[in-house]
Every structure is written in C-alpha cells, then in structure tokens.
Coordinates of C-alpha atoms and ligand atoms in Angstrom, one line a residue:
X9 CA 147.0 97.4 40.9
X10 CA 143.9 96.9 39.4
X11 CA 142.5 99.1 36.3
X12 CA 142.2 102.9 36.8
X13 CA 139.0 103.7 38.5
X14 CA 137.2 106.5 39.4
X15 CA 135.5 105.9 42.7
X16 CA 134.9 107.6 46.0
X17 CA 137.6 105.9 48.6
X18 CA 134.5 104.8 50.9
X19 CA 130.8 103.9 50.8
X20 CA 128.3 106.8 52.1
X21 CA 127.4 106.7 55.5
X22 CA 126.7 109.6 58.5
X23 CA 128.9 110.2 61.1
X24 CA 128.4 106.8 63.4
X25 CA 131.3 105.5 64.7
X26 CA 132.1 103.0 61.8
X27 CA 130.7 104.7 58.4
X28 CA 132.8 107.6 56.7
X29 CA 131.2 110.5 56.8
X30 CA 130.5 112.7 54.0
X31 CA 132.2 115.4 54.8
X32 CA 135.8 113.5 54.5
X33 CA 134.9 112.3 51.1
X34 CA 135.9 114.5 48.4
X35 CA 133.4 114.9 45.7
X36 CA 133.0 113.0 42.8
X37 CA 133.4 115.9 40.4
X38 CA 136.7 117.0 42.0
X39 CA 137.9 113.6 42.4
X40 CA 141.7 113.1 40.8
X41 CA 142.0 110.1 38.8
X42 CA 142.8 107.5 40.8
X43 CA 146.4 107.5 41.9
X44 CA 149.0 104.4 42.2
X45 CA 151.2 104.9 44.9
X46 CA 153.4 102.1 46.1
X47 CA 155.5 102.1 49.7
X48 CA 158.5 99.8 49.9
X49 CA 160.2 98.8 52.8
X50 CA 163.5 96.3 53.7
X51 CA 162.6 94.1 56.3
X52 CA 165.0 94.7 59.6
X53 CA 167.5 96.7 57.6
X54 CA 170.5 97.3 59.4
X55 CA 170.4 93.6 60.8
X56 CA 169.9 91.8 57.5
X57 CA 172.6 93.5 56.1
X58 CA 174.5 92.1 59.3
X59 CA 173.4 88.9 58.2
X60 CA 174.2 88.8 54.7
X61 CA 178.2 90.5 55.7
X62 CA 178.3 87.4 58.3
X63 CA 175.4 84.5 57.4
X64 CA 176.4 82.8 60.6
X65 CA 174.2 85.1 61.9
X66 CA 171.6 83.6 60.0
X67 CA 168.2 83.0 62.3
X68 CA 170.0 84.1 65.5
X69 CA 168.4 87.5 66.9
X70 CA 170.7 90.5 65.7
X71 CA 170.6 93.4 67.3
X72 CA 171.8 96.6 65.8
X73 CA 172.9 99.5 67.6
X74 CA 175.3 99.0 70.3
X75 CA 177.0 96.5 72.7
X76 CA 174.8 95.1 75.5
X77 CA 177.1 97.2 78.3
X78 CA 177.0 100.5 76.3
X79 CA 174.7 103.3 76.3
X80 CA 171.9 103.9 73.3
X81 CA 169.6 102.1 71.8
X82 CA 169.3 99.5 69.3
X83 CA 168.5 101.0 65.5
X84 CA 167.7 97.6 64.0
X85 CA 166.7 94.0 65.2
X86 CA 166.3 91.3 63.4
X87 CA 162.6 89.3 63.3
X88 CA 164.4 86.5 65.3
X89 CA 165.3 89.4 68.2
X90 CA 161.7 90.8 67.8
X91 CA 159.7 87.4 69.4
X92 CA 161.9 88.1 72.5
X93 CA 159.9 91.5 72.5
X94 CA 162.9 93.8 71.6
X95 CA 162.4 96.7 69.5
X96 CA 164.2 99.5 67.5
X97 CA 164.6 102.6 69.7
X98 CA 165.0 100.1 72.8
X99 CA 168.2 101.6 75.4
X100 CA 170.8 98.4 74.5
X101 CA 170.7 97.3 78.5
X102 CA 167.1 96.6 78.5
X103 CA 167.5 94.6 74.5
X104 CA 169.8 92.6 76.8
X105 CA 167.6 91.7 80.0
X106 CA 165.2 90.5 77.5
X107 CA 167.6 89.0 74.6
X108 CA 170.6 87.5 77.0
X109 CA 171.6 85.5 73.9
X110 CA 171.3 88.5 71.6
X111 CA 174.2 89.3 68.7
X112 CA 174.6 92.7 69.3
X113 CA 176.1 94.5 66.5
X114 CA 177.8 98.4 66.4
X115 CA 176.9 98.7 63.2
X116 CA 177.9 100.3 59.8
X117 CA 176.5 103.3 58.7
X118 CA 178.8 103.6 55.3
X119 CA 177.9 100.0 53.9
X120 CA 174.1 100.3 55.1
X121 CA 174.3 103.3 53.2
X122 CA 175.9 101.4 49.8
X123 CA 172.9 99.4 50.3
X124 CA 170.3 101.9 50.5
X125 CA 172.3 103.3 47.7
X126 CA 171.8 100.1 45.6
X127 CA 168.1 100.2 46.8
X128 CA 167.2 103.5 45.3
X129 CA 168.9 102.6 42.4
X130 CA 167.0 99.6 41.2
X131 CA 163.5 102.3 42.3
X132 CA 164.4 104.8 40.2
X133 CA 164.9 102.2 37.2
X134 CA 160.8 102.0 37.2
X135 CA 159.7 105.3 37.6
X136 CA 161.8 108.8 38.6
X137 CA 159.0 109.9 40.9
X138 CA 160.7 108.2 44.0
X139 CA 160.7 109.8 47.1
X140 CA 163.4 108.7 49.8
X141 CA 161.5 108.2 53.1
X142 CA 164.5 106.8 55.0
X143 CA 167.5 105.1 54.0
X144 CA 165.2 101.5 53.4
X145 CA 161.8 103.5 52.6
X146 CA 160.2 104.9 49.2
X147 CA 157.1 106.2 48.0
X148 CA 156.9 105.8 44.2
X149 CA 154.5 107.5 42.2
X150 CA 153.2 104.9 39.3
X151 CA 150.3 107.2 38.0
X152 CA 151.8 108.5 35.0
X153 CA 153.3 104.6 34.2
X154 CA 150.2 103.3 33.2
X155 CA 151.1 103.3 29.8
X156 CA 154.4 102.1 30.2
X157 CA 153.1 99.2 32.7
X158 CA 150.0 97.3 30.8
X159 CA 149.8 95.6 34.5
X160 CA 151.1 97.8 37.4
X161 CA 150.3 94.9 39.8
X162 CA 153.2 92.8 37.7
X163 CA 155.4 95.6 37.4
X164 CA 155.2 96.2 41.1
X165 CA 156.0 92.4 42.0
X166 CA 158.8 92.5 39.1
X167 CA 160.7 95.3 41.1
X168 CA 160.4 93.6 44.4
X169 CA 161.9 90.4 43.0
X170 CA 164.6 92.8 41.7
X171 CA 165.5 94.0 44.6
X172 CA 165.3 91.4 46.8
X173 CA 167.6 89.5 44.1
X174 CA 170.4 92.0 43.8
X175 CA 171.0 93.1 47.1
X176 CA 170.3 90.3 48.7
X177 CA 167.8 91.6 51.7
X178 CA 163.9 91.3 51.5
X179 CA 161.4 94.7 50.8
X180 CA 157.7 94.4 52.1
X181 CA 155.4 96.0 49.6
X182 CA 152.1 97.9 49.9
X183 CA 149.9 99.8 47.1
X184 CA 147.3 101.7 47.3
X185 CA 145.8 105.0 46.1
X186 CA 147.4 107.1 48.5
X187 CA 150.9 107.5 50.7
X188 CA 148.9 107.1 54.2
X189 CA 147.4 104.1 52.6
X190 CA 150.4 102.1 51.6
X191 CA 152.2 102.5 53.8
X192 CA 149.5 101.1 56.3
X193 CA 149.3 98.4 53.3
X194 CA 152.7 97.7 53.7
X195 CA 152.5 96.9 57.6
X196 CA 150.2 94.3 56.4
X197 CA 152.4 92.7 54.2
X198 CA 155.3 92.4 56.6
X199 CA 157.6 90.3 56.5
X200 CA 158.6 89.6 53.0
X201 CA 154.9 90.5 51.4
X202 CA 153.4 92.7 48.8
X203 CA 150.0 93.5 50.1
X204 CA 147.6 95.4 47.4
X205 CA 144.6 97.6 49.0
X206 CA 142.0 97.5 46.1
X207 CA 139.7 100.1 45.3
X208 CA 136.3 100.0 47.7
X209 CA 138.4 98.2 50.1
X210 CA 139.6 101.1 52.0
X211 CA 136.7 100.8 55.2
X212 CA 137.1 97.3 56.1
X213 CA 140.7 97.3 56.0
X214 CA 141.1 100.5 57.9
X215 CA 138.3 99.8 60.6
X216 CA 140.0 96.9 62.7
X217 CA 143.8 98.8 62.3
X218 CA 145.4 99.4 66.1
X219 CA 145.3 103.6 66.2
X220 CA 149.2 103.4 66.5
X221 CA 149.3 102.3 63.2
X222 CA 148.3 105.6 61.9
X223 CA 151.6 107.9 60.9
X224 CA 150.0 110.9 62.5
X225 CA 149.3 109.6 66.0
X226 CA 152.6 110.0 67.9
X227 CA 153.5 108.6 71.5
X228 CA 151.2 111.4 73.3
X229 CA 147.9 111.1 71.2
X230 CA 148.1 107.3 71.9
X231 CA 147.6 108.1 75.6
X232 CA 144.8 110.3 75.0
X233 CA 142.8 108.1 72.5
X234 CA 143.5 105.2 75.3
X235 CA 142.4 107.1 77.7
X236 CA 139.0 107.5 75.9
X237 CA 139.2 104.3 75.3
X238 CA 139.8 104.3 71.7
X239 CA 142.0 101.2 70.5
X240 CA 141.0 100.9 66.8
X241 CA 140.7 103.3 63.9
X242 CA 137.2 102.3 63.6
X243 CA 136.8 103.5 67.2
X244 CA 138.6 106.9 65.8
X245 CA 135.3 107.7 63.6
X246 CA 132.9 108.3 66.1
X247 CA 134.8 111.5 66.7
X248 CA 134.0 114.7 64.9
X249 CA 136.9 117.0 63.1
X250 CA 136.0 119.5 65.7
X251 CA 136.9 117.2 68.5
X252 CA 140.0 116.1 67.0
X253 CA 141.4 119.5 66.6
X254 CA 140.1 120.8 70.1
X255 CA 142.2 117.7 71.6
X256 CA 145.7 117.4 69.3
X257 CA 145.2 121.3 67.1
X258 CA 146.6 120.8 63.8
X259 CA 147.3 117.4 64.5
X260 CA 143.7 116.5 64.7
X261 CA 142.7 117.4 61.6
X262 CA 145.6 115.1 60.1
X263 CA 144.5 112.3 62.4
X264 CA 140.8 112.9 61.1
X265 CA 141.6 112.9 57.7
X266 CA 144.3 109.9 57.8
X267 CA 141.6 108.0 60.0
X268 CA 139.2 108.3 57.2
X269 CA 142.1 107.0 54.6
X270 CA 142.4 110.6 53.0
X271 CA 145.4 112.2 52.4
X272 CA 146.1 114.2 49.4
X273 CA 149.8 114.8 49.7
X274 CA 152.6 114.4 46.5
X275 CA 155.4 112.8 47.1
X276 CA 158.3 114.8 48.0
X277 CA 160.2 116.2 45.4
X278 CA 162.4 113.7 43.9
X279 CA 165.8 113.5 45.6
X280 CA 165.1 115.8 48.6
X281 CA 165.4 114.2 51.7
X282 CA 162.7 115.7 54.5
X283 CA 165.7 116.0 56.6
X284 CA 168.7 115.0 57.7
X285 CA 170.1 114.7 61.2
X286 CA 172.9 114.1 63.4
X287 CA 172.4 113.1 66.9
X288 CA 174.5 111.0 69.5
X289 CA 173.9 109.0 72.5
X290 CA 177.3 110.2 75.3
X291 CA 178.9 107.2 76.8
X292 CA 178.0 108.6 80.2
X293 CA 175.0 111.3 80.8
X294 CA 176.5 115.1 80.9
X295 CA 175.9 118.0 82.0
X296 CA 179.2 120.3 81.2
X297 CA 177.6 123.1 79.2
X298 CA 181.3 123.3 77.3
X299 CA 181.0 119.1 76.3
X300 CA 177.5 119.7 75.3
X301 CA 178.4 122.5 73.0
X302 CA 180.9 120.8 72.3
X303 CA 179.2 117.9 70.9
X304 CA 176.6 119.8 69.3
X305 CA 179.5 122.1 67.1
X306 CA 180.6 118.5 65.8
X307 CA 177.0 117.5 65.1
X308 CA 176.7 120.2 63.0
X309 CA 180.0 120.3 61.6
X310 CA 178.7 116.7 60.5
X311 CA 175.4 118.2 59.3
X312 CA 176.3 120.9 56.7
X313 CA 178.9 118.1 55.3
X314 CA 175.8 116.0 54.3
X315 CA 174.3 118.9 53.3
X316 CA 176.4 120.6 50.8
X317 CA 177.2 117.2 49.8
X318 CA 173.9 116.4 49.1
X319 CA 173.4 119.9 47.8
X320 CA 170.7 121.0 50.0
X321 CA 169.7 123.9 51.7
X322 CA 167.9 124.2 55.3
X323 CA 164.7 126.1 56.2
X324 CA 164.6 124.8 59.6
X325 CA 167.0 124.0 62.2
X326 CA 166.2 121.6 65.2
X327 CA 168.4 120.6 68.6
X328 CA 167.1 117.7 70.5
X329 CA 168.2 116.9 73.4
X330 CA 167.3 113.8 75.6
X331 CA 167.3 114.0 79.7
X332 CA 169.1 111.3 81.9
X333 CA 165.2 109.8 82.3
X334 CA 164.5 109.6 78.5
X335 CA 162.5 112.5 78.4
X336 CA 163.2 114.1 75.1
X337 CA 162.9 117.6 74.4
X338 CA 163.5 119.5 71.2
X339 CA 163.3 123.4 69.6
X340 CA 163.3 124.5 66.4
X341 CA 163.7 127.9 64.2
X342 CA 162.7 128.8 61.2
X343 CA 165.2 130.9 59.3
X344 CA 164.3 133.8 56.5
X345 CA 166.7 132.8 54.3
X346 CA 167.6 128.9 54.0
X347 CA 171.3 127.9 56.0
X348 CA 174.2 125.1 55.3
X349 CA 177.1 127.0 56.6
X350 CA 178.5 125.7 60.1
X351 CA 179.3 129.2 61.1
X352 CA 175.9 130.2 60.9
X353 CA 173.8 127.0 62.1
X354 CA 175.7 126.6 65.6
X355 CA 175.0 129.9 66.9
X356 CA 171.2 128.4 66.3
X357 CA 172.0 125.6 67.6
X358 CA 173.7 127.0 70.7
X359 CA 170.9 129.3 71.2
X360 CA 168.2 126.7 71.0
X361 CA 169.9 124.6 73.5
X362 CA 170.5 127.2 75.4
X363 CA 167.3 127.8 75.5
X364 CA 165.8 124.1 75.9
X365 CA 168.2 123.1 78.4
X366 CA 168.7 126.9 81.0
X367 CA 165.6 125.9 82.7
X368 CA 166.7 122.4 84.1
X369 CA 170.6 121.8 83.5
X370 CA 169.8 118.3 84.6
X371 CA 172.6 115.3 82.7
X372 CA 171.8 114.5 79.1
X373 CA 171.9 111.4 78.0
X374 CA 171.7 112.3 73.7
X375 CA 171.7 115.5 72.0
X376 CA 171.0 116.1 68.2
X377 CA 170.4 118.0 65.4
X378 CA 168.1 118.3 62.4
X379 CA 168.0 120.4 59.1
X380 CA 164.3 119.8 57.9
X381 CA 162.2 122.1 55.3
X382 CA 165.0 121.3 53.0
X383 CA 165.5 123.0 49.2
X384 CA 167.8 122.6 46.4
X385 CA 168.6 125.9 45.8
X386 CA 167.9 129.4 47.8
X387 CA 167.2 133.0 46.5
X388 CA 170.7 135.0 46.0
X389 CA 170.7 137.7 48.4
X390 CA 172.4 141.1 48.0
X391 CA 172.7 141.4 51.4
X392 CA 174.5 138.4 52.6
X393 CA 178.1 138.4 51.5
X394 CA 179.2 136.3 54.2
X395 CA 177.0 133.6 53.6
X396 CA 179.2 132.9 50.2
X397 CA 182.5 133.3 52.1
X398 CA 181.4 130.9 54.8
X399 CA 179.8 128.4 51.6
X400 CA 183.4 128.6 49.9
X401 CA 185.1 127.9 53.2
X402 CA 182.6 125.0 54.0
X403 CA 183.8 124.0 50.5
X404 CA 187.7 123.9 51.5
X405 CA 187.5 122.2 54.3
X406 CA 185.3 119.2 52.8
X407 CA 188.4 118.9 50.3
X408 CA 190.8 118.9 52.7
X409 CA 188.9 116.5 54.9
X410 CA 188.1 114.1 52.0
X411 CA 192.0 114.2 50.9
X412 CA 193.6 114.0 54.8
X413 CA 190.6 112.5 56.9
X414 CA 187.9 114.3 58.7
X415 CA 190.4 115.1 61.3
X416 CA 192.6 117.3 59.8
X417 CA 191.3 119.9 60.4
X418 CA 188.8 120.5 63.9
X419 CA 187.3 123.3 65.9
X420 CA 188.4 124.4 69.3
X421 CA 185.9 122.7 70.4
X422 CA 185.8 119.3 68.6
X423 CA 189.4 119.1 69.8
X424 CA 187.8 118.9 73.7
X425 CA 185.8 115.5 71.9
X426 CA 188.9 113.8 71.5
X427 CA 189.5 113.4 75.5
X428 CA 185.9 111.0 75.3
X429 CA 186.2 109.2 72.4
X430 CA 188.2 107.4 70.2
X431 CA 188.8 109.0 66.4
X432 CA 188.9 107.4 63.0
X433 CA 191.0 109.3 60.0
X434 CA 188.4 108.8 57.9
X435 CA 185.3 108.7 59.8
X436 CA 185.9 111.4 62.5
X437 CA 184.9 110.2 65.8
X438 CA 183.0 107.4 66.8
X439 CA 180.4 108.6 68.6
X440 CA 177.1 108.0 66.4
X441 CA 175.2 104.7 66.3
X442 CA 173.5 104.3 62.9
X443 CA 170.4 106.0 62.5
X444 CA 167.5 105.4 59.5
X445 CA 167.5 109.5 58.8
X446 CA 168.8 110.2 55.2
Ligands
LIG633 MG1 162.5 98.9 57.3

C-alpha cells in the first residue's frame, strides 16, 4: 500500500487523446490525503462453494444456476466452465450448446449466504468501514488504519490468507486510492491475486483497459463507444466532458470522470446494502396479467421480509420485467416517505408493471423487483397511522412464518403460485435461482 502520499492521481498533460487533462485533476491544495481503499472479491462464488460441498467437482466446469433443460441463466461458473466461453447471466440452454459436459448445479442460496456471512465476518475483523457490494464483494476503507497497520500492504495480504484459509474459497484483491480503481485493480489480479495500483501509476494502467471494464459503461454505451470506434480507455480521453454528457447525460460525466481514474465517492454506509431484490425466471414465458401479479405480490412478499429483517427502509422501488426475446425493461418510483410494508409496495409494484408492460402484453420470460436508495431508519410521520399497523402486521406474519414455514400463511394470490411450482415449508416456493444481490 505504499506510504501515504500526497500526489495528483496523473501527470499534467492537455486534452490529447492519451494525457489527463487538467481539468479532471483536482487541485493540489484541495487534494484529500491519499486514501486506501481495498476491493475484494471470491473467485466464481456460487461454483466454488459447489466445489468445496462436493470436491469431486473439483477442476470439472460447474455451472451454477439451473439445469441444462430449464429456463434462466447460470449465476456462477466455475474458471474450468469459463474456457468453454460460458458466462454468468448466460440462459442455461445456450451454457449447454457450449459446455455439453457441463455440471450444472440449482444452487443454494441459504449456504452461499452462510458463506458470504463468514466472508464479511473475517472483513469487518480489520477495519468496520466495510461496505457490502454483493454477497462475495467489499470495499474497505483502510485510511484511518494506518496507525493500526505499520504496513497496509501486509495487512491486506494477511486478510486474504485469512479468508481464503477459513472458508475455504479464494478472494482476488485490488488496492488503490479510490473504489473505481480497485476494483479495476482487482480484475487485474484475477484469479487468486492481490494486485496493488501504486501511486503515479494510475495512466499507464488505465490507458490499455477494454472500455467495458469501466463500472459506469453499461451494455448500451459499449455500442456507442464501438461504434466510434473506441475500444480502450485511453481511446475514451480524446473525448471532452461535453461530448460525453451530450451522448450518455449524466452518465457521461461518470464515464469522464471514471475514465480519468477519479471518483470521489465514500463507501456506503456500513451495513446498508444498495439494494435488495427479488426476481424470478417462469418455467415457461407468460403473459396472464393475474400469474404475473401474481408472481410479483410473492416477490414482494419476499422483499419486505429481507427488509425488515435486515432493518431497512426503501426510497425507491423498481419492477423489472424481461420479454420472451430478452429484452429487459424496468420502472422505478421514488416515494416521499421511505416503504417496507407489502401492503403498500405491491400497489407500486402493480402500477409500475402496469405501466411497463400495457403497451406490449407480449410473454415474459422474468419479472423482478428491487428496493434501492435504502436507509436505516425513516422520519415518524403524524400522518401515517397505517404505515405502523401494516409494520406490526409485517412483524406477525414473519413470526408465524419463521415458527410454521413460509407457507403458513399466503395471499390470494400466492395461493394461484402453488398450481406452477413446487413449495418448500421452509423456503416457500422454489422459483428463484440464486442471485449475487444482498
Ligand atoms: Mg465474485
């Protein structure tokens, strides 16, 4: 991790494609001391837990998700699975065309979440500023350990050892002075590596990176770029903050930024997920507005659980819903005053899809939904009285639900769910395939 520094991330230069521009660096008066942020991230999660509960499995390609014949996609493959060119977030048929001799895996989402469980715990052991990307990704903030630490760079490789030894799977490390940094550092360490992006380094390393790389360029501004022919982050510098915003908006200015290694953000307060979802691929695609409601009032029956029972409250609420040709489509609301109750998030819910899905009522293949913008507490309000019925009733039935199984008590319209799918007492019905969201 090197000695704390002042320095300016990048060496001077005008606005050629290739040289940071001045404008992106902050000053040297205002420049913070030098922060320590390090990204950690298990290797193939999902399948090298799969490994470890069966080593048999051991350097065959594991593939985590689904069964070849059914619908979805595969959440996790292992390295082994990768070479054949399958990835996460692949439909299962198409893992299969490519992978014949595949392991595919349903998956567990209770014991990957005992692991993740374990992860965080070991984290949190060398510093409390931890933030929980996903269930096998952290931030931690090591600034204010410098005392504790005399070397952070030893520290750092101490807790990967530590992890890797007590749970058994391997973490890929990066560090650097910023989030968008390590986590691009980690990416460079994968598999199994710790990769350390010393001070003045910053340029070089960034100028050859793929522009995909980059957190804030999603699957649409990669078709742009390409079709400007921009391929490399370096490439990304010829183009001024102005053109950046007139192409992605707010986006642009994130990609500018990022691009240029910047990004001044904290990490998320300590124990508040950015959100949490629910979705689920059907076993066939749908299109029977009841079904689809009907899904959606379990999803959320599902959501506020993990909510209250991670004691959060929701800003924003999100429906997603994917079309029978994997076009995905999604709306979101903000609400005044932050939600958990079911009886207040599915009339969103219903009115978002409603709203998403009037125009084409063509199949569905997934629907989902998200709480982001998430808090720990929300202002008491005089004027909501049935907000603290519907919290206590919310309360009752996770009681019940813990003491008789999930499906002791169901809506209306769960009940129509049971006629598709099989049900669990204790897990409710088995209609999710693991998913990385916390
Ligand atoms: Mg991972």
């Amino acid at each position: 991790m090197g000695t704390p520094r002042r320095s300016a991330p990048c060496p001077a230069g005008e606005s050629a494609p290739g040289k940071i521009p001045e404008d992106a660096r902050p000053s040297r008066l205002r420049l913070p001391p030098r922060r320590a942020i390090v990204h950690v991230d298990i290797d193939a999660f999902f399948a090298s837990v799969e490994v470890l509960l069966d080593p048999t499995l051991k350097g065959k390609p594991v593939i985590v998700g689904g069964l070849p014949h059914e619908r979805g996609v595969a959440s996790t493959c292992s390295y082994e699975a990768r070479t054949y060119g399958v990835r996460s977030g692949m439909p299962l048929r198409r893992c299969r065309q490519l992978c014949p001799g595949g392991v595919f895996v349903r998956g567990n989402h209770r014991v990957y979440q005992a692991f993740s469980e374990k992860f965080f715990r070991i984290l949190r052991d060398y510093t409390p500023d931890v933030e929980e990307a996903s269930l096998d990704e952290a931030y931690l903030d090591l600034t204010r350990c410098r005392r504790l630490y005399p070397s952070l760079g030893a520290a750092v490789r101490d807790m990967k050892v530590r992890v890797e030894r007590e749970t058994g799977l391997t973490v890929s490390v990066g560090a650097a002075s910023n989030k968008v940094l390590a986590k691009l550092a980690t990416r460079k360490a994968k598999p199994g590596g710790l990769f350390e992006l010393a001070p003045g380094a910053e340029e070089e390393f960034l100028r050859g990176l793929p522009i995909d790389a980059l957190p804030g360029i999603g699957p649409k501004a990669q078709v742009v770029l390409r079709l400007l022919n921009l391929r490399t982050i370096g490439d990304l510098w010829g183009l001024s903050r102005a053109t950046l915003h007139s192409l992605f908006g707010a986006g642009g200015d994130e990609i500018y930024l990022q691009s240029r290694g910047v990004d001044g953000r904290a990490l998320a307060a300590a124990g508040v997920p950015k959100s949490v979802s629910r979705e689920t691929t059907f076993l066939e695609d749908l299109w029977d507005e009841r079904l689809l409601l009907a899904h959606l009032a379990y999803l959320c029956d599902r959501l506020t659980l993990a909510l209250r029972r991670e004691g959060l409250y929701a800003h924003v609420i999100e429906v997603k819903a994917r079309y029978a040709d994997f076009r995905t489509e999604a709306r979101r609301r903000l609400v005044l005053s932050p939600l958990r109750e079911t009886g207040r998030i599915f009339p969103i819910v219903r009115d978002l899809f409603r709203e998403l899905w009037s125009g084409s009522r063509l199949a569905l293949r997934l629907v989902g939904v998200k709480a982001a913008d998430l808090a720990r507490s929300r202002p008491l309000s005089l004027f909501e009285p049935s907000a603290e019925r519907e919290e206590r009733l919310g309360r009752a039935l996770d009681e019940v639900r813990a003491k008789y199984g999930f499906g002791s008590v169901l809506t209306v319209r769960e009940r129509m769910l049971g006629v598709l799918y099989g049900f669990e007492a204790d897990r409710g019905f088995v209609l999710k395939t693991a998913s990385l969201t916390k």
